[in-house]
XYZ file of C-alpha atoms in Angstrom:
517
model
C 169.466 129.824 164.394
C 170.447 128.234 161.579
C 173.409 127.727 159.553
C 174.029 128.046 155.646
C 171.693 126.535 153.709
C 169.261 125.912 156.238
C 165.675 126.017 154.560
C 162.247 125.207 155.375
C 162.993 121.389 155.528
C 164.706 122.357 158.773
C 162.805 121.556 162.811
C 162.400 125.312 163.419
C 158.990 126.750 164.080
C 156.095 124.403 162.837
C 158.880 122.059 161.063
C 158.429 118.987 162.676
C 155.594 118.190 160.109
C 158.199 117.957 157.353
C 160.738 115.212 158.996
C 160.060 112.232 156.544
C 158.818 109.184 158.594
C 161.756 107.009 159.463
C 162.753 103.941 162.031
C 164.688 105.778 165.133
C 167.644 103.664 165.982
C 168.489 102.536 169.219
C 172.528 102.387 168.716
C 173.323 105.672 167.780
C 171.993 109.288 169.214
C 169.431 107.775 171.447
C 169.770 104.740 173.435
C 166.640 103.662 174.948
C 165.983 101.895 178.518
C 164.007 99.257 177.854
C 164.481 98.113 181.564
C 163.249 100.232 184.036
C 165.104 98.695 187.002
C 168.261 99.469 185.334
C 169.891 102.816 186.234
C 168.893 105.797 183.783
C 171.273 106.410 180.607
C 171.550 109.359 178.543
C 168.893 109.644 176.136
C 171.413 111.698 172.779
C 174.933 111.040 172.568
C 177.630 113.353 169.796
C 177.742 111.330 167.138
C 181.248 111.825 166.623
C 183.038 111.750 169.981
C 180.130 109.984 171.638
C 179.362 112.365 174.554
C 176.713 112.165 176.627
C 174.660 115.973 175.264
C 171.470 114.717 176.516
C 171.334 118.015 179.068
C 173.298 120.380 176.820
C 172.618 122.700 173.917
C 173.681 120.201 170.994
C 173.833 120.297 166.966
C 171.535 118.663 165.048
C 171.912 118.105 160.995
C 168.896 119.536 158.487
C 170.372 116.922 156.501
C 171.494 113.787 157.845
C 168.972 111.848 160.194
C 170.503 110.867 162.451
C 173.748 112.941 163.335
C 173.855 115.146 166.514
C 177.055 117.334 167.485
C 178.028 118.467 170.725
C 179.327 121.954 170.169
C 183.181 121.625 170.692
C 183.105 118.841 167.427
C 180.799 121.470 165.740
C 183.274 124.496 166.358
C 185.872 122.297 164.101
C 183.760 121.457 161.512
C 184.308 117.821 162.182
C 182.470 115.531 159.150
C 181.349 112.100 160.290
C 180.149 110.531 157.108
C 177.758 111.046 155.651
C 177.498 114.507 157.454
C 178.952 117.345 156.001
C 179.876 120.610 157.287
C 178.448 122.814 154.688
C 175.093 121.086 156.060
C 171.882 122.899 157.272
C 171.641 122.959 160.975
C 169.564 123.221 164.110
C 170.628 124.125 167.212
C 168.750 122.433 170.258
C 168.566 123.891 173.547
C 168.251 121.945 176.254
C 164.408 120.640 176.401
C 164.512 118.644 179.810
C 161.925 121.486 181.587
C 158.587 120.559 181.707
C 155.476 121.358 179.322
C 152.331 119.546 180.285
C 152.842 117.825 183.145
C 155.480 118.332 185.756
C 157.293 114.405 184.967
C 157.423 114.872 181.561
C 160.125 117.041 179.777
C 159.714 119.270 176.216
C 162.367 116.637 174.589
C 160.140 113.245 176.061
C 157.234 115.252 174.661
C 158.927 115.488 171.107
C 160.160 111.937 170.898
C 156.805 110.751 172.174
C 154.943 112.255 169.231
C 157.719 111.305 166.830
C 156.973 107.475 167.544
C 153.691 108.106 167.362
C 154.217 109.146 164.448
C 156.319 106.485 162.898
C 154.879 103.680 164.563
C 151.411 104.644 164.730
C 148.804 104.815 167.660
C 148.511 101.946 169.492
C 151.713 100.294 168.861
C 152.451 101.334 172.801
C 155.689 99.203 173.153
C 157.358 100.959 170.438
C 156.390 104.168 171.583
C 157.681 103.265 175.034
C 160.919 101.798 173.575
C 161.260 105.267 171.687
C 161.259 107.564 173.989
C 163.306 105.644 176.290
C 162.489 107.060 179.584
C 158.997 106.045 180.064
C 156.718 102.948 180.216
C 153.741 101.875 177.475
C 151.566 102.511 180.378
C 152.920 105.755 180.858
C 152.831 107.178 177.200
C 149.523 106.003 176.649
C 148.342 107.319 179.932
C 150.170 110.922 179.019
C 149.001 110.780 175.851
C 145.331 110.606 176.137
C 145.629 113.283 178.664
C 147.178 115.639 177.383
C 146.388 115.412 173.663
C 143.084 113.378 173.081
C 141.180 114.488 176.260
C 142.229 117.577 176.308
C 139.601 120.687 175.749
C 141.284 121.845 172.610
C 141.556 118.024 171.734
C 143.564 116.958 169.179
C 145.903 119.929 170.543
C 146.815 119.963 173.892
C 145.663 122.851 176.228
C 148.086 125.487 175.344
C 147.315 127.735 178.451
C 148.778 125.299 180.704
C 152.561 125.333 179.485
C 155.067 125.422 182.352
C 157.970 126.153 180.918
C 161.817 126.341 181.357
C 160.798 128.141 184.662
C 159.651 124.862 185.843
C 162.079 121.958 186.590
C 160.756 118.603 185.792
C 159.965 116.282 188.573
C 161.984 112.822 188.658
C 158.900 110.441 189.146
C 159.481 107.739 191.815
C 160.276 103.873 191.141
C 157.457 101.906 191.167
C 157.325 99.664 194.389
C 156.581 95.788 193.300
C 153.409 94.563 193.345
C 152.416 93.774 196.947
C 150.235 90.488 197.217
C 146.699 91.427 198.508
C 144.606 89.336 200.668
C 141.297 87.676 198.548
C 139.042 89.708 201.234
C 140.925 92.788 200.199
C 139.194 93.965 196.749
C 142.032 96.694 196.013
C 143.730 93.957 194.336
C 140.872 92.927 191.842
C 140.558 96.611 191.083
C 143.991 97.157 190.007
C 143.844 94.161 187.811
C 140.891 95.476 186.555
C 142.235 98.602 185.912
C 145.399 97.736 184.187
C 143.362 95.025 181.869
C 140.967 97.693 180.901
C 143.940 99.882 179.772
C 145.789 97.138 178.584
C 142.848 96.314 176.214
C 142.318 99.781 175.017
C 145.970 99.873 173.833
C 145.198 98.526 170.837
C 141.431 99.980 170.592
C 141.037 103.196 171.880
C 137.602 105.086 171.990
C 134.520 104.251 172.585
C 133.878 100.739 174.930
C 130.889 100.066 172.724
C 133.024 99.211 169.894
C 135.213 96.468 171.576
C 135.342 93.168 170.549
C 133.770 93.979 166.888
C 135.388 92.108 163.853
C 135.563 94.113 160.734
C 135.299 90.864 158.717
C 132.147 89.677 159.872
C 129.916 92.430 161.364
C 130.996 94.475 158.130
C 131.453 97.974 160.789
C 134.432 99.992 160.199
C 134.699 102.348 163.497
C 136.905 105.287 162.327
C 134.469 105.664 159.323
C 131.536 104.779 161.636
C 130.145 102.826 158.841
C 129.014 99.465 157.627
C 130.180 97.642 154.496
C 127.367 97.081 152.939
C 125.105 99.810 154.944
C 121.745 99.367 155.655
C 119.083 100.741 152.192
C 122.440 100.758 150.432
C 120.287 101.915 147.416
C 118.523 105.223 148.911
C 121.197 107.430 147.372
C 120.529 105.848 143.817
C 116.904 107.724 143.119
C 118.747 110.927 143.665
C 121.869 110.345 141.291
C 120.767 112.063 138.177
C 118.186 114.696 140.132
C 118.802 118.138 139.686
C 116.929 121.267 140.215
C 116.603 123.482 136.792
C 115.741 126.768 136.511
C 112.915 125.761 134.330
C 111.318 123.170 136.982
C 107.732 124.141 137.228
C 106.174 124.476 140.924
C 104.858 120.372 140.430
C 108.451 119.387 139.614
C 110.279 121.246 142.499
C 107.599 119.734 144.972
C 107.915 116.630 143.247
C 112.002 116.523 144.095
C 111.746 118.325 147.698
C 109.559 115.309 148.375
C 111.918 112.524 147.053
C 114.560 114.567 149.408
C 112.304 114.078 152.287
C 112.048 110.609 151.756
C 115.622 109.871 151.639
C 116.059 111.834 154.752
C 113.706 109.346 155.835
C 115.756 106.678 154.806
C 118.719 107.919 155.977
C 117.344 107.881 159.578
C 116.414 104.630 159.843
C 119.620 103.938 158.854
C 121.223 105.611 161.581
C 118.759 104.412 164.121
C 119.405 100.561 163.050
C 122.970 101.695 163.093
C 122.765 102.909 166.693
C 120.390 100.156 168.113
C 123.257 97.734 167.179
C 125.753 100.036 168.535
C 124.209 100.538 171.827
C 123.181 97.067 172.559
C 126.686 95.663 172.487
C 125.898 93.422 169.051
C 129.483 94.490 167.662
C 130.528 91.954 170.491
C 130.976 89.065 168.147
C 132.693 86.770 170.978
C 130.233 87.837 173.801
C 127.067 87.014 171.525
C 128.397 83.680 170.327
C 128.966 82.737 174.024
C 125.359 83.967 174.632
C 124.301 82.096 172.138
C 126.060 78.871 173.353
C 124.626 79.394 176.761
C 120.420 78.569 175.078
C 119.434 75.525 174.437
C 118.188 74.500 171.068
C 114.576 75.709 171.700
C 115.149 78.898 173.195
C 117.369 79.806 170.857
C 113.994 79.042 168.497
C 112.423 81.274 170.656
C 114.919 84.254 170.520
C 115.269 83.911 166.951
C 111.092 84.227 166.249
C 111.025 87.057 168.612
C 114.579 89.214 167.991
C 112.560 91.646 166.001
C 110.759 93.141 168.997
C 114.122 94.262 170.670
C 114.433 97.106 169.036
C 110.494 98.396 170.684
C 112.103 97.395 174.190
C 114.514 98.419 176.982
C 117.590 95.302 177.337
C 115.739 94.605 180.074
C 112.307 94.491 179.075
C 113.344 92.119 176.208
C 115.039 89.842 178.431
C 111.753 89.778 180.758
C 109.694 89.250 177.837
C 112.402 86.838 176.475
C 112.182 84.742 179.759
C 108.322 84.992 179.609
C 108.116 83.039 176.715
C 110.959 80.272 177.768
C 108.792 79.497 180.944
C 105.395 79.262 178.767
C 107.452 76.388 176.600
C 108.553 74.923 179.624
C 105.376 74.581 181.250
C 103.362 73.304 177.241
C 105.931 70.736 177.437
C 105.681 69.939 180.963
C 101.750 69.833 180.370
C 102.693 67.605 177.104
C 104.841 64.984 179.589
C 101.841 64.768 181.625
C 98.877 64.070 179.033
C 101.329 61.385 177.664
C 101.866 59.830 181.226
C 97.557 59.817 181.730
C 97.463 58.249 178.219
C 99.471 55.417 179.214
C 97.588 54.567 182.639
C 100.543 56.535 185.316
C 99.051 58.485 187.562
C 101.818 59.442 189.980
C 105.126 60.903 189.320
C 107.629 57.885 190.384
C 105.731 55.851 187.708
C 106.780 58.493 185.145
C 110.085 58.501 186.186
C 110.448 54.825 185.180
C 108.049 55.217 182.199
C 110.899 57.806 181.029
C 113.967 55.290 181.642
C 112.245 52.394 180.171
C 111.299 54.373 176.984
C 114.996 55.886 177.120
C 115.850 52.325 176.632
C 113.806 51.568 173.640
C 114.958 54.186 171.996
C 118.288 52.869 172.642
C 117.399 49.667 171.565
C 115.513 50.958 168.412
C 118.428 53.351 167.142
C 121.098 50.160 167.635
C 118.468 47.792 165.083
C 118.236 51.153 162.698
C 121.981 51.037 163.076
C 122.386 47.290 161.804
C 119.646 47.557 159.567
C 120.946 50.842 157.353
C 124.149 50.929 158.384
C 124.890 53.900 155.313
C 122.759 56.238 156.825
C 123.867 58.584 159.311
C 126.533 55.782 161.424
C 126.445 53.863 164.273
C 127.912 56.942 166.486
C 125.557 59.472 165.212
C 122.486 57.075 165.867
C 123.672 56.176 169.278
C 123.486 60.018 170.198
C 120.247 60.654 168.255
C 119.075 57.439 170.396
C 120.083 58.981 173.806
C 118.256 61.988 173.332
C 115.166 61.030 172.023
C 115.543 62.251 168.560
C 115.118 58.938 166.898
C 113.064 58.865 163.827
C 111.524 54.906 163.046
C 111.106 53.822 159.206
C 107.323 54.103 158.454
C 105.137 51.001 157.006
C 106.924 47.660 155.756
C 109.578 49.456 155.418
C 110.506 49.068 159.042
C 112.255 45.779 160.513
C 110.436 43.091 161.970
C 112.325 43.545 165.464
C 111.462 47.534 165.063
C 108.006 47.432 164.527
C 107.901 44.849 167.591
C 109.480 47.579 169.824
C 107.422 50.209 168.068
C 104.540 47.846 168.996
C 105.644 47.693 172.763
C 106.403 51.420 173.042
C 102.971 51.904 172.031
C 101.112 49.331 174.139
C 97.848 51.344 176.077
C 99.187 54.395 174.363
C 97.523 54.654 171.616
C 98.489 57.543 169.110
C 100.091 59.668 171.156
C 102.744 57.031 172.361
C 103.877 56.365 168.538
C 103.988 59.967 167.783
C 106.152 60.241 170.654
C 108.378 57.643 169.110
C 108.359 59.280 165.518
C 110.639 61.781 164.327
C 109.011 64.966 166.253
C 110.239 63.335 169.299
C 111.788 66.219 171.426
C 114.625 65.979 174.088
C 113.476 64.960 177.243
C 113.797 67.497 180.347
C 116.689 66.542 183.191
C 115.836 64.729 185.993
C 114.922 66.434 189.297
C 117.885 67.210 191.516
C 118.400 64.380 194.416
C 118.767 66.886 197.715
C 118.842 63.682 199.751
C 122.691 63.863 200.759
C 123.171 67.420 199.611
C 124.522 70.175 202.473
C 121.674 72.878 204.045
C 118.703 70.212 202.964
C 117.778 69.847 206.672
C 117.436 73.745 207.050
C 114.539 73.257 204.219
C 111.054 73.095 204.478
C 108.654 70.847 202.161
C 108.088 73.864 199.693
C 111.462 75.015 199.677
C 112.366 71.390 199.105
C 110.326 71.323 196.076
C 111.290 74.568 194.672
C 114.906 73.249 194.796
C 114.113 70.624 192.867
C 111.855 71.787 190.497
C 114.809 74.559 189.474
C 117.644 72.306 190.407
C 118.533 74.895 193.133
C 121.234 73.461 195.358
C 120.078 74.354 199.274
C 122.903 76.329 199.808
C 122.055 78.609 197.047
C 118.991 78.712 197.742
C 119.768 79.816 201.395
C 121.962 82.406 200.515
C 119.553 84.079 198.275
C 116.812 83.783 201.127
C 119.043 85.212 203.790
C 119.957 88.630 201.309
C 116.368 89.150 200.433
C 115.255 88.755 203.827
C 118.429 91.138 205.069
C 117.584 93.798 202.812
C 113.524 93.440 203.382
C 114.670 93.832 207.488
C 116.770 96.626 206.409
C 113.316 98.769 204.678
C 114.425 98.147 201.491
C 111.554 97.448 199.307
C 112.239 94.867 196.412
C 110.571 94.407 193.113
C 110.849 91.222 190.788
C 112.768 93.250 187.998
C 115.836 93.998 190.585
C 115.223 90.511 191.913
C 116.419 89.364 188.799
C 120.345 90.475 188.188
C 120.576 90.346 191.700
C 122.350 87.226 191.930
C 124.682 84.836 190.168
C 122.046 82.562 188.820
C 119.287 82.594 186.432
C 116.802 85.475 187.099
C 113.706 83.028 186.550
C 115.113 80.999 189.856
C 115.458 84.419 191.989
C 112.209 85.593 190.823
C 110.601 82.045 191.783
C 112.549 82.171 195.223
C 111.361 85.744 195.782
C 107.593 84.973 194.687
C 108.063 82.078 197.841
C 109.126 84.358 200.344
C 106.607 86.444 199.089
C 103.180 84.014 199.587
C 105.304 83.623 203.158
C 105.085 86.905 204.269
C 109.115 86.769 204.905
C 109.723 89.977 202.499
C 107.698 92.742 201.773
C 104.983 92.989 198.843
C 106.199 95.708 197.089
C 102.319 96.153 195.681
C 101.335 96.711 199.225
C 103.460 99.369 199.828
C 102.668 101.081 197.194
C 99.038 101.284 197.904
């Protein structure tokens, strides 16, 4: 079907390959609707008498990009410039029946893989804007569908063409949004849903590489590489080996060892490859926050004992992880507590104001050190090193008359210990206890639960809405264990394990070691 001249540059069978990449043009042959709520326009228009053709056999130039004929101008040869009439040509049946899918038509079809084409994958709002008729969420959703889901993916399923047989459905308009009650979660899931395939507009695959940053983890997911890779240098002992004709038997067990060793290498690569992978660490933003979330020392902690992760389950690290955070916690609680003994306090009220009174010389000792060297570090910087304890005191004569007097104080029936604790290992001091006097729920509370609030800075509330679900679901038969205790609820699993190990000594839930003997 083709006129003189017409060659293999033309969009017969298999042609569409050829068509040199080039900006479609909203003005001219197709006129997109960018606005769905307006009423639906034709989609190609003669480029000479301006017809709508969209639903008619039409002429299209081999040639010239963008000119289309309706056949009455073509019958008369007519020559819009720069179209000529001596000009291959293609004659285009109406495509409007469906292929795939009963809402989209053969011609949608072509112009969607034309954009994709010219504007790339991912670029969903000029795909949309392309073919005119259909949304971003639309193409995308079609898309993946029919082309990169499909069984014969990257080609679609070619025993489930329908056909000009077929006539395409007219999809419905989309009602507006409808505003859903908080208690109603359909709402949440939608928005879910639509930011999950918002999101994977512009990253599509697999969820485990979201969020990565080429430029600082170094991974480049179509390649599935790293820049540098792990052993970069295994390949190097095998540049220059070859295997000769006259190897003797030592030689070629020589190399077929050296090859066994890099495959060696080369699995440890892969494994380090997918241990980062498959524990989310391409996350850059979600490990930073992570990160944010320790304090100082347990990110000390994490960072001494990060190399184990890779012999345990997520979970099992985290256990472990929290293990070691509540052994510093109690050391230092144990430290707080010689210190208090070596300065003659014996209950806790009296270390409470032992604390505030040495918060206070420490206050007082950073201000001197401020007056006294005013170059080093400023006056700001030493008032925050002073609030938290971090405040290191000049050592021998060095020190100012007024310092060494405070120093002198500080230390007063505390021997050592109390200067030490004034030197520059000082360590930030622990919050205070939580104050449940006026708080709602602490009537409901018994002396231990009290305490365990406090202790954990559990608010009663909290803490009674975690008792009442463990004590639901132990009424309910269900048998709990500390590891499910633990992600259980919105707070840190070390306070839901402590309130379960309390309901536990109560008898209130079950002992899951019971039932299991």
């Amino acid at each position: 079907m083709g006129g003189p001249g017409s060659g293999p540059q033309g969009f017969g069978a298999g042609g569409f390959h050829l068509k040199p990449k080039r900006k479609r043009m909203a003005t001219e042959n197709a006129i997109t609707k960018v606005n769905p709520s307006e009423p639906k326009r034709a989609m190609f228009h003669c480029h000479y008498c301006s017809k709508d053709i969209s639903a008619v056999v039409r002429i299209k130039c081999a040639v010239c990009a963008d000119c289309t004929l309706c056949v009455e101008c073509f019958s008369v040869g007519v020559e819009p410039h720069p179209h000529e009439a001596s000009h291959a040509y293609h004659v285009i049946d109406d495509l409007s029946f469906p292929l795939f899918t009963m809402d989209w038509g053969a011609d949608e079809e072509i112009l969607l893989l034309e954009a994709i084409e010219i504007y790339g994958l991912g670029n969903w709002t000029e795909v949309a804007e392309h073919v005119g008729t259909k949304t971003k969420l639309q193409c995308h959703q079609h898309y993946f569908d029919c082309y990169v889901n499909s069984e014969t993916t990257p080609l679609p399923d070619m025993s489930k063409i329908l056909g000009p047989k077929y006539t395409k459905e007219e999809p419905n308009e989309e009602p507006k949004a409808k505003k859903v009650k908080a208690e109603d979660g359909e709402g949440d899931d939608d928005a879910a849903e639509r930011a999950d395939t918002l999101a994977s507009f512009a990253r599509p695959g697999d969820e485990r590489h979201w969020g990565n940053m080429p430029e600082l983890t170094g991974y480049n997911v179509k390649r599935n590489e790293f820049d540098p890779e792990y052993d970069i240098e295994a390949e190097l002992p095998l540049a220059e080996m070859e295997f000769r004709d006259t190897d003797t038997e030592l030689d070629r067990k020589l190399k077929i060892r050296m090859l066994e060793i890099y495959n060696k290498r080369l699995e440890e690569r892969i494994r380090r490859k997918e241990f980062i992978i498959d524990r989310g660490l391409l996350n850059v933003k979600r490990q930073q926050a992570l990160e944010r979330k320790r304090t100082p020392q347990e990110r000390d902690i994490h960072g001494a004992v990060r190399v184990f992760a890779r012999f345990l389950d997520p979970n099992e690290y985290e256990i472990m992880l929290e293990g070691f955070m509540a052994e510093s916690r109690i050391r230092n609680r144990i430290a707080e507590l010689k210190e208090y003994r070596r300065n003659g306090i014996h209950t806790l009220s009296e270390g409470e104001v032992y604390d505030a009174e040495k918060r206070h010389r420490m206050a007082e000792i950073a201000r001197i050190k401020a007056i006294e060297y005013p170059g080093r570090g400023g006056s700001r910087a030493n008032r925050y090193l002073g609030r938290d304890g971090f405040v290191q005191a000049p050592a021998g004569d060095a020190a100012p008359k007024e310092l060494q007097k405070l120093t002198g104080i500080a230390a007063g029936g505390g021997g050592s210990g109390a200067l030490t604790s004034l030197g520059g290992t000082a360590r930030k001091k622990a919050p205070l206890p939580l104050d449940l006097t006026h708080l709602p729920g602490v009537e409901l509370l018994s002396k231990r639960e009290k305490e365990l609030c406090v202790a954990n800075r559990l608010l009663p509330v909290h803490y009674l809405s975690i008792k009442e679900a463990l004590m639901r679901a132990s009424a309910n038969g269900q048998v709990l264990k500390r590891s499910e205790v633990r992600h259980m609820f919105k707070v840190e699993p070390i306070k839901a394990v402590r309130v379960f190990e309390l309901l536990l000594q109560h008898g209130w839930v079950k002992d899951p070691n019971e039932t299991e003997g």
